[in-house]
Coordinates of C-alpha atoms (C1' of nucleotides) in Angstrom, one line a residue:
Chain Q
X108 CA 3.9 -29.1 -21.2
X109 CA 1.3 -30.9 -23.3
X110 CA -0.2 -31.8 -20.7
X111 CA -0.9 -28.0 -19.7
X112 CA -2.3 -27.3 -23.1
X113 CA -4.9 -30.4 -22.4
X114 CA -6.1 -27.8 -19.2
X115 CA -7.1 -24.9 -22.0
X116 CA -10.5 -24.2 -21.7
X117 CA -10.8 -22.2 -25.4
X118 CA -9.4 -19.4 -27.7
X119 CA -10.1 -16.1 -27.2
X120 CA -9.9 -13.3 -29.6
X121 CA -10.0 -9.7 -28.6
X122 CA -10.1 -6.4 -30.6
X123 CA -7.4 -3.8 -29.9
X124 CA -8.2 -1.5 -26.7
X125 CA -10.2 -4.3 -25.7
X126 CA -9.8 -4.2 -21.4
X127 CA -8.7 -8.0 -20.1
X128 CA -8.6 -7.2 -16.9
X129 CA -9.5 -4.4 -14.2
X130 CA -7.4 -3.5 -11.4
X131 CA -9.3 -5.0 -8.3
X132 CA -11.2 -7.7 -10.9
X133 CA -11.2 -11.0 -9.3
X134 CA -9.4 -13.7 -11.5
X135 CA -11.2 -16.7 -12.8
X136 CA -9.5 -16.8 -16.5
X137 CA -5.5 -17.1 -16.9
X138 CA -4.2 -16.4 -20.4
X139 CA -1.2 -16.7 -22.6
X140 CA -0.8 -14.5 -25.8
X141 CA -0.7 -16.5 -28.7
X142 CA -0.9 -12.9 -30.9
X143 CA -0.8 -9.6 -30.6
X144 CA 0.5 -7.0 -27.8
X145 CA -1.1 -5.8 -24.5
X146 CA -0.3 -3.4 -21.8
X147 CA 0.3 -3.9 -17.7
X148 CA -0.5 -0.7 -16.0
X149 CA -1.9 0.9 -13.2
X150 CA -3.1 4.2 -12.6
X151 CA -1.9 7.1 -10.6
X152 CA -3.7 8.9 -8.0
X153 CA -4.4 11.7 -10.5
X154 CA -5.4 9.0 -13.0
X155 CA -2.3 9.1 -15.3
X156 CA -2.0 5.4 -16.3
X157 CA 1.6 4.2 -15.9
X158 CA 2.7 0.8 -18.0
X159 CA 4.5 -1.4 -15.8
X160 CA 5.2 -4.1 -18.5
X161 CA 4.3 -4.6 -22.3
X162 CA 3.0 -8.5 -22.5
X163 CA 4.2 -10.2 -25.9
X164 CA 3.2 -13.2 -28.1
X165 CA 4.0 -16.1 -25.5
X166 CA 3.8 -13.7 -22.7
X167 CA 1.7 -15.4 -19.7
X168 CA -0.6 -12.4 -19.3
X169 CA -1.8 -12.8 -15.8
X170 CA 0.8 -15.0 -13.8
X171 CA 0.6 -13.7 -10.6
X172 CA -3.8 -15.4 -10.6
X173 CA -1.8 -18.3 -9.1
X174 CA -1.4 -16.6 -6.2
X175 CA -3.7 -13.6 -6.2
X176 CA -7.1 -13.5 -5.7
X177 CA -7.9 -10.5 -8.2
X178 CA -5.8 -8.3 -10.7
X179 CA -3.2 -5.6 -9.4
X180 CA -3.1 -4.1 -12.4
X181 CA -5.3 -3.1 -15.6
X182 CA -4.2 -5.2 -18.7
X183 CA -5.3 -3.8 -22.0
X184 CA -5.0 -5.2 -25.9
X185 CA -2.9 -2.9 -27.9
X186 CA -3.4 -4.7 -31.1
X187 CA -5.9 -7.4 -31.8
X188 CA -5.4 -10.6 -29.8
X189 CA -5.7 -14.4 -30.0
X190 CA -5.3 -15.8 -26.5
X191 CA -5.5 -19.2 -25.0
X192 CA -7.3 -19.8 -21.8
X193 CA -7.6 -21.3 -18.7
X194 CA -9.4 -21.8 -16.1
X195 CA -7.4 -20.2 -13.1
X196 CA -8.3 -22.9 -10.4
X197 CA -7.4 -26.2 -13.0
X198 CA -4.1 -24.3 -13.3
X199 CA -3.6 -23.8 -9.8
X200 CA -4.4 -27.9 -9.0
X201 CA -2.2 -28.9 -11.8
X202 CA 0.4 -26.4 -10.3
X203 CA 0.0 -27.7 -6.7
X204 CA 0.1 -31.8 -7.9
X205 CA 4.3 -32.2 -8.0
X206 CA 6.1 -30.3 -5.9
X207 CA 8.5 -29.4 -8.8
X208 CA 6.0 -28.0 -11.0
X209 CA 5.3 -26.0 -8.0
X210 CA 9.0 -25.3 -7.0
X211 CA 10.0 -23.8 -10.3
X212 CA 6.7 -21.7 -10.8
X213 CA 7.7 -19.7 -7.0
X214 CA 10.9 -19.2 -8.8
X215 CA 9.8 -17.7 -11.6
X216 CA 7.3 -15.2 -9.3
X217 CA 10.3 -14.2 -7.2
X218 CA 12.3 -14.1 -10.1
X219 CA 10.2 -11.2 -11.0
X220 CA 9.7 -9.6 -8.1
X221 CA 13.5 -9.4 -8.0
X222 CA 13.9 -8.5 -11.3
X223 CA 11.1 -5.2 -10.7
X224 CA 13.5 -4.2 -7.7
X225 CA 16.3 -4.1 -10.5
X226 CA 13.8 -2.1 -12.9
X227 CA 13.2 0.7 -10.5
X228 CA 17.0 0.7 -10.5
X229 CA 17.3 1.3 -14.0
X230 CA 14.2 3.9 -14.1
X231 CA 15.5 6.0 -11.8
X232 CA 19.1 6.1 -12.8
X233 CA 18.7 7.1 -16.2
X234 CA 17.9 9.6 -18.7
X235 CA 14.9 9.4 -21.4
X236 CA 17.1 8.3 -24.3
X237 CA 18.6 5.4 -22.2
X238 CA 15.4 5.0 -20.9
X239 CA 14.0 4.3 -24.9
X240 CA 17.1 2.7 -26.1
X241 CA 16.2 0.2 -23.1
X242 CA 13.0 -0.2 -24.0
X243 CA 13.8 -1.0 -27.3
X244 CA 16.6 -3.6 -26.2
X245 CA 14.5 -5.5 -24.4
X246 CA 11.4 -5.4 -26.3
X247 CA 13.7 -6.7 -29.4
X248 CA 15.4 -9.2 -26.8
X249 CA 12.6 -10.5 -26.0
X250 CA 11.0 -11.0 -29.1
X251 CA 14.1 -12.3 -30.5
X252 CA 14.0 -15.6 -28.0
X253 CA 10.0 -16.1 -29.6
X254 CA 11.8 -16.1 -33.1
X255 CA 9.9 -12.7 -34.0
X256 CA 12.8 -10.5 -34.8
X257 CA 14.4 -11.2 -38.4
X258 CA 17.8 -9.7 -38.5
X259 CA 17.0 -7.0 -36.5
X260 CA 13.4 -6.2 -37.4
X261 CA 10.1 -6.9 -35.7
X262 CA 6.4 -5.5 -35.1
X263 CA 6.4 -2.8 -33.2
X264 CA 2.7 -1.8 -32.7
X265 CA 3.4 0.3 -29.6
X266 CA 1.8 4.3 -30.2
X267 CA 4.3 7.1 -28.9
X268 CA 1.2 7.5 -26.3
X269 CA 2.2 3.8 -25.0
X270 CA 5.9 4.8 -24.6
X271 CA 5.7 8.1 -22.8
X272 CA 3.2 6.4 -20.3
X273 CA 5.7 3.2 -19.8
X274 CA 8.5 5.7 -19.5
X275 CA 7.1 8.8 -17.7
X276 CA 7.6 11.3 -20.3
X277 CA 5.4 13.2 -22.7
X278 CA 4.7 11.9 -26.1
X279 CA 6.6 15.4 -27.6
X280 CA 9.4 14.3 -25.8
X281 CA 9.2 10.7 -26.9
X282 CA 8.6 11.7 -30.2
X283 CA 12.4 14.1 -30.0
X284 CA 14.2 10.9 -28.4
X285 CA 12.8 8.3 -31.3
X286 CA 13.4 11.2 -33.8
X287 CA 17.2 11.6 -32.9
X288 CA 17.8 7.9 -32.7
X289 CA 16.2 7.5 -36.2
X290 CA 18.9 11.0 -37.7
X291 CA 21.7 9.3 -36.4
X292 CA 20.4 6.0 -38.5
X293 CA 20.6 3.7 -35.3
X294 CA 17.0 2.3 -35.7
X295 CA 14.2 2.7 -38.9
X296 CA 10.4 3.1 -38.2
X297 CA 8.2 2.1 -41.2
X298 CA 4.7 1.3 -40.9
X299 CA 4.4 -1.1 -37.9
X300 CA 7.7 -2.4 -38.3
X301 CA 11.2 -1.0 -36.1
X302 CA 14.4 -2.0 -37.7
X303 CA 17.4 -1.7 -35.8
X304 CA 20.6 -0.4 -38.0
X305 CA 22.9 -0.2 -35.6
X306 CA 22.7 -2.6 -32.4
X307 CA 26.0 -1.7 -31.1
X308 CA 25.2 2.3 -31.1
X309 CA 22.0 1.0 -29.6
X310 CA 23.4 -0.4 -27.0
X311 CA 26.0 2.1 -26.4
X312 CA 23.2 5.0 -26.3
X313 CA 21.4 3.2 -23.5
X314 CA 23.8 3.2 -20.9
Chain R
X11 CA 4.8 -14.8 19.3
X12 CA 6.4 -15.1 21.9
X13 CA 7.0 -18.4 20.4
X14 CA 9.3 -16.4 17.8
X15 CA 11.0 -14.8 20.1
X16 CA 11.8 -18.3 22.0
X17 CA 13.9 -19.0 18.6
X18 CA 16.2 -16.0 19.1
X19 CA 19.6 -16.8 18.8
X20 CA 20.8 -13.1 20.2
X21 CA 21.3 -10.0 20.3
X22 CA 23.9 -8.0 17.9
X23 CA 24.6 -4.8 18.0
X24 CA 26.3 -2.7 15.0
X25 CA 27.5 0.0 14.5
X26 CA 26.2 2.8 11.9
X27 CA 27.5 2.3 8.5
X28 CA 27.9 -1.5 8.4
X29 CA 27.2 -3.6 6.2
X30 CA 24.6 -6.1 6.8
X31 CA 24.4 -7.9 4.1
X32 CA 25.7 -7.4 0.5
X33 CA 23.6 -8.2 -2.6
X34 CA 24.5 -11.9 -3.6
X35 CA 25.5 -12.7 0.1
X36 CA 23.9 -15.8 1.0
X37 CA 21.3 -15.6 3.8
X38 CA 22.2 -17.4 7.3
X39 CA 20.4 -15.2 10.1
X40 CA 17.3 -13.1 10.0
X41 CA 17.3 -10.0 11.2
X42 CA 14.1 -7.6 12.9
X43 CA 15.4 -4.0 14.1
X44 CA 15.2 -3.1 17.8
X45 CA 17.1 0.2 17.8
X46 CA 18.6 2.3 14.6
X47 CA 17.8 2.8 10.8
X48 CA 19.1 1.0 8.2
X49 CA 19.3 1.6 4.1
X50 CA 18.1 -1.0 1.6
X51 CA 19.6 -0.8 -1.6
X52 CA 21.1 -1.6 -4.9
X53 CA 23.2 -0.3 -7.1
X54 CA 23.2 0.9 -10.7
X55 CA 25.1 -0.3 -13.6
X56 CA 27.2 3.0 -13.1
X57 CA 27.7 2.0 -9.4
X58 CA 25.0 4.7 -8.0
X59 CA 23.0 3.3 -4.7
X60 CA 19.5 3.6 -5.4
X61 CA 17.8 3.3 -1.8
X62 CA 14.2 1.2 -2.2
X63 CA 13.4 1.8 0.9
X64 CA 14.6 2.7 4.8
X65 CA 14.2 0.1 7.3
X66 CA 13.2 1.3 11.2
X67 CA 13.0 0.1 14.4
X68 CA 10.9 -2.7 14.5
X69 CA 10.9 -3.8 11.0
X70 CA 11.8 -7.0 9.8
X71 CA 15.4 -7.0 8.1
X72 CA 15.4 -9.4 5.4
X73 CA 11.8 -10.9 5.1
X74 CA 12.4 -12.4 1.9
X75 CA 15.3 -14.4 3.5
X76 CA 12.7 -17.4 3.9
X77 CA 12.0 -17.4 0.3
X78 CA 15.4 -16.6 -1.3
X79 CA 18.5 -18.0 -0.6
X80 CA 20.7 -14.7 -0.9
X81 CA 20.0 -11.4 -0.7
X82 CA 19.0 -9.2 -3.7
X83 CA 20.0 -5.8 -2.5
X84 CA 22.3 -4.7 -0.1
X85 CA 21.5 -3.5 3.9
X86 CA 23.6 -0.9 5.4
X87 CA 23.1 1.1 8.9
X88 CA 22.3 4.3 8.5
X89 CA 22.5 4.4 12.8
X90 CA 23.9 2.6 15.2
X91 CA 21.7 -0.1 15.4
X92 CA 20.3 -3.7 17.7
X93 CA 19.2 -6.1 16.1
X94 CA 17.1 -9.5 17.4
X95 CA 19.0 -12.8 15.7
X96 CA 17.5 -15.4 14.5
X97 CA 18.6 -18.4 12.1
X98 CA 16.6 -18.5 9.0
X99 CA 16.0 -22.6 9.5
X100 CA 14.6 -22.1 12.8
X101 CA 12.4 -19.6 11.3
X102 CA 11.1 -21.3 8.1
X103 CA 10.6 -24.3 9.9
X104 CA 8.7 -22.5 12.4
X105 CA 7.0 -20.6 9.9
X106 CA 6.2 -24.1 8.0
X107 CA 4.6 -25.8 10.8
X108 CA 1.2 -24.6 10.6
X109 CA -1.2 -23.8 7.6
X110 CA -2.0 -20.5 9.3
X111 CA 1.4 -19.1 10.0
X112 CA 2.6 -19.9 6.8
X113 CA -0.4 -18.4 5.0
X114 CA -0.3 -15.2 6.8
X115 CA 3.7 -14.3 5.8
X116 CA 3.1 -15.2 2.2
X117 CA -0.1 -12.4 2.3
X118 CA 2.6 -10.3 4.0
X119 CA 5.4 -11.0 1.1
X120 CA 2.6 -10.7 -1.6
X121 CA 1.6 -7.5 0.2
X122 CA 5.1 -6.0 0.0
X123 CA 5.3 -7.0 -4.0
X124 CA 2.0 -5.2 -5.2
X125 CA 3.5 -2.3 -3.1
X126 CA 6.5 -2.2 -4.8
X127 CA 4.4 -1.6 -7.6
X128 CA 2.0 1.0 -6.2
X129 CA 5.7 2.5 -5.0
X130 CA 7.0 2.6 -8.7
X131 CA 4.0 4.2 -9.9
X132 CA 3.8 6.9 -7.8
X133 CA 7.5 7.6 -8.0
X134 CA 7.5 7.8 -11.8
X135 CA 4.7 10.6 -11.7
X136 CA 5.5 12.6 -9.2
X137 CA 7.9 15.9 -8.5
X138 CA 10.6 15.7 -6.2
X139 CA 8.6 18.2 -3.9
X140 CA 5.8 15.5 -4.2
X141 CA 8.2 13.0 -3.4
X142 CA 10.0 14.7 -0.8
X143 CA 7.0 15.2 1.4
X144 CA 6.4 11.8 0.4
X145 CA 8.7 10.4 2.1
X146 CA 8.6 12.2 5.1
X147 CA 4.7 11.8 5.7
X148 CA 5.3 7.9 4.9
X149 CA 8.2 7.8 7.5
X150 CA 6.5 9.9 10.0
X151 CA 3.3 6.8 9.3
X152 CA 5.4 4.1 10.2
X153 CA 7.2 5.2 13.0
X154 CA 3.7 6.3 14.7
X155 CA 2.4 3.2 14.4
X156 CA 5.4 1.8 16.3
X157 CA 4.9 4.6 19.2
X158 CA 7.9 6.3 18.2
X159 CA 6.3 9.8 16.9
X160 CA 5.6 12.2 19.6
X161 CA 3.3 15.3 18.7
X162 CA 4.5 15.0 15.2
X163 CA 8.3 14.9 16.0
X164 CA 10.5 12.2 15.6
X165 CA 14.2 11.3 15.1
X166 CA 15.5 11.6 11.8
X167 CA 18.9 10.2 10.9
X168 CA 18.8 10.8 7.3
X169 CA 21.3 12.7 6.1
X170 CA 20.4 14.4 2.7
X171 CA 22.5 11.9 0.9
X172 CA 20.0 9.4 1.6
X173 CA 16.9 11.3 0.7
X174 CA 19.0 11.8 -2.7
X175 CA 20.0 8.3 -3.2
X176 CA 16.4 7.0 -1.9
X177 CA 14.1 9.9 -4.3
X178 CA 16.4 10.3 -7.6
X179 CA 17.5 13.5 -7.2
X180 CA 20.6 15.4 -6.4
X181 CA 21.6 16.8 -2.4
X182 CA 21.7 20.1 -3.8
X183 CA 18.1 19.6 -5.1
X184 CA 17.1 18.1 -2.0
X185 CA 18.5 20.7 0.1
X186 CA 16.5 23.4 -1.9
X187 CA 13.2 21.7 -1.4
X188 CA 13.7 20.9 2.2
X189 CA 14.6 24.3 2.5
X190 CA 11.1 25.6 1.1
X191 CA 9.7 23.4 3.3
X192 CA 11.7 24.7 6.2
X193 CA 10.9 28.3 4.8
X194 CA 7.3 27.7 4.8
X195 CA 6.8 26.5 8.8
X196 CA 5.9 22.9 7.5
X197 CA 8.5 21.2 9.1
X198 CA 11.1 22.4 11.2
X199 CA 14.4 20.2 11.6
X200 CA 16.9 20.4 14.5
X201 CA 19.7 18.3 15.4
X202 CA 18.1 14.9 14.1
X203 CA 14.7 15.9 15.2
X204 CA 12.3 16.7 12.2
X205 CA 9.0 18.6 13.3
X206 CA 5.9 18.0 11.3
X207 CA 4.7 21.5 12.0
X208 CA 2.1 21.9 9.5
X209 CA 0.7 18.2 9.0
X210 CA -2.5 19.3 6.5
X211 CA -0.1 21.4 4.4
X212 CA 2.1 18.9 4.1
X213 CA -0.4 16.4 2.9
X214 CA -1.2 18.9 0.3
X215 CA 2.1 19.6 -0.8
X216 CA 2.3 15.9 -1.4
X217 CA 0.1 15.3 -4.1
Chain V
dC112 C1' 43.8 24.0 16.4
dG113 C1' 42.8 22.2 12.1
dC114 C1' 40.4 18.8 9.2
dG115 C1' 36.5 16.9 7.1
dC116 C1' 31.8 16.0 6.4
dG117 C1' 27.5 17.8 5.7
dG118 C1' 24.7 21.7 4.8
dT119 C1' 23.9 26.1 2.2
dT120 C1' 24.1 29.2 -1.6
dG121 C1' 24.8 31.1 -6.4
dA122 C1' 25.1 30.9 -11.3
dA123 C1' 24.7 28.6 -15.6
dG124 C1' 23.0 25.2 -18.4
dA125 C1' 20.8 20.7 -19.7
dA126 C1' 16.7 18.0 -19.7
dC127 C1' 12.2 17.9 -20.0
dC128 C1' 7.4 19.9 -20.2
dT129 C1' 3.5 22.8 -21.9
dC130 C1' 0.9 24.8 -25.3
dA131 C1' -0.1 25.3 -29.8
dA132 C1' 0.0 24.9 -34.7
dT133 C1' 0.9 21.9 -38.7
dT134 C1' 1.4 17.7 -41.3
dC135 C1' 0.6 13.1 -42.5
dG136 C1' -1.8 8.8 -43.4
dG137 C1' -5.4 5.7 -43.2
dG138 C1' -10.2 5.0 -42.9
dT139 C1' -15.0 6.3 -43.9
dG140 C1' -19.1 8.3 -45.8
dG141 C1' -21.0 10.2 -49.8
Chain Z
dC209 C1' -13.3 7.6 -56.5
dC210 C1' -12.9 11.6 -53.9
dA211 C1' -13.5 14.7 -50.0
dC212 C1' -13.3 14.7 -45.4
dC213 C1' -12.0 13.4 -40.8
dC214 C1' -9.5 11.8 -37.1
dG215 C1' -5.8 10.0 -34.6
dA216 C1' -1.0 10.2 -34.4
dA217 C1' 3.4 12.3 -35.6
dT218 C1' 6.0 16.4 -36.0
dT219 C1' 7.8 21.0 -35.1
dG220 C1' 8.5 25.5 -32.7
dA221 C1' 8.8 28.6 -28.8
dG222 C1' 9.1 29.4 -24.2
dG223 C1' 9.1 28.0 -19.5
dT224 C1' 10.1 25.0 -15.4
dT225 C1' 12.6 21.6 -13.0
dC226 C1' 16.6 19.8 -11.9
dT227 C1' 21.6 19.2 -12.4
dT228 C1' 26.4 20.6 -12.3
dC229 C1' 30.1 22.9 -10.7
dA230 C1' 32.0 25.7 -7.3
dA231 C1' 32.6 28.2 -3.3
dC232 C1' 31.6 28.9 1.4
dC233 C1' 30.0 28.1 6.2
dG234 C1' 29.5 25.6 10.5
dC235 C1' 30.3 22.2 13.6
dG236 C1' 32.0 18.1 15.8
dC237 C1' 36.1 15.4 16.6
dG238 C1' 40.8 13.9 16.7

DNA sequence: CGCGCGGTTGAAGAACCTCAATTCGGGTGG
DNA sequence: CCACCCGAATTGAGGTTCTTCAACCGCGCG
């Protein structure tokens, strides 16, 4: 692992709303997120953008450069940034040199191909507030295994416009779904911060 | 190719309704379609199939089968169906023993993983009259290209129960907008043959 | 002949959207 | 320091889409 962190070629710090990548951009840089959020999306044929992933501090931002020539998706800062960088072809050698390094990274990209089968599962099965109360789950869930939740609270810097467009629903109706969960005291929205109150309604809400 | 089909171990026939393989099974033979349809899908947490996609004469079964070592969704025939055998060691290690072969299925596996998320992103923004015709226009695609559409008819197995399970929605709702459709002279279906009738409109209605 | 599956139809309601107006809070220029 | 401004959140009203439940029809098959 150190020795992948001798391969970083610099730090990079971007402002919010800053683009990282273009769909269609070749790669040359891979990042990981160090701080700050960003959004995966791509854009419909009418030009709605739809959020396949939020990436998180210690999120690899552009994994799939390993094996793609250029970007499938449009990545895009939602809060200021600090990322660490590499230069896609030193990763790929350092990738290709054991074949376990480069067993275990094909198992992580099938791992999430295979895990975005199960996601259009859960999109299409389910209603906008499971839909949120997922959302939230997982964002906390994983934030939780990077030590950034504190007994139940963590950053959340996502706008209600970032949430309808992961979700496919309108920020009005995003903003009744939050609003509800928040009356029945199951999470708490101050400033930038979510807390959730009550994890088990949580959970029971989303399925 | 004709090297493949050297490493066929048979023929097997099913019948319609069979399971092929069950999500978690672990893969032993590959599979390409000769005759029939077949249903790829998982299931929700609440035990609803959600179809990701139909598979049709002349398409591969279980592609992935050289990468993974069990199966990730479940296969069912929709049809009876004939299948060409094949054991998935012959095939990787056919598929392994030149640069070229083996570079060529991995574009084709990539391929099928940024369509999955083109696929998602046009699902989630889209009505079920979008999605309808959709599907149709994508069905009646890949079953041209395989000579099997003549003067925009073609057999169409589907009962309305996969549309539902395949496009989110309900049979009653997919009843209705096939109805419209009907209603409209777009397409016209009889026995198990769906008419394109009105190709242009039906490209319209789509988007 | 009867049974059952699949398609069709109607009515009522839930989920979600659209449009539009209002509030709130943080940042900025004067 | 204050007035203003702008992006985001909130709220209301009204409409559309889709679901649910229920009944009925038609047809193939044992």
């Amino acid at each position: 692992m150190s020795e992948i962190l001798a391969l970083r070629t610099g730090v990079r710090v971007v402002a919010k709303k800053t683009v990282l990548f273009r769909e269609g951009d070749p790669f040359r840089d891979f990042y990981s997120v160090r701080e700050g959020w960003a959004a995966c999306y791509g854009l419909s044929e009418r030009g709605t953008p739809r959020i396949f992933d939020f990436i998180l501090p210690g999120d690899p931002v552009n994994l799939s450069s390993i094996r793609l020539e250029a970007s499938h998706s449009t990545m895009e800062a939602i809060t200021d940034m600090v990322l660490c960088a590499f230069r896609c072809s030193d990763l790929a050698r350092y990738m290709h040199e054991t074949e376990d390094r480069w067993r275990r990274l094909e198992n992580v990209l099938i791992g999430e191909f295979v895990a975005s089968k199960k996601k259009f599962i859960e999109w299409a099965t389910n209603s906008s507030m499971q839909r949120v109360a997922r959302l939230i789950l997982s964002l906390a869930k994983r934030l939780d295994e990077r030590g950034l939740v504190q007994n139940g609270s963590f950053q959340f810097p996502l706008r209600y416009r970032h949430i309808s467009d992961a979700l496919g629903m309108t920020q009005v109706h995003v903003n009744r779904v939050m609003a509800t969960l928040r009356n029945q005291g199951i999470i708490e929205l101050e400033k930038q911060i979510l807390h959730i109150r009550q994890h088990r309604e949580l959970v029971a809400v989303s399925k």
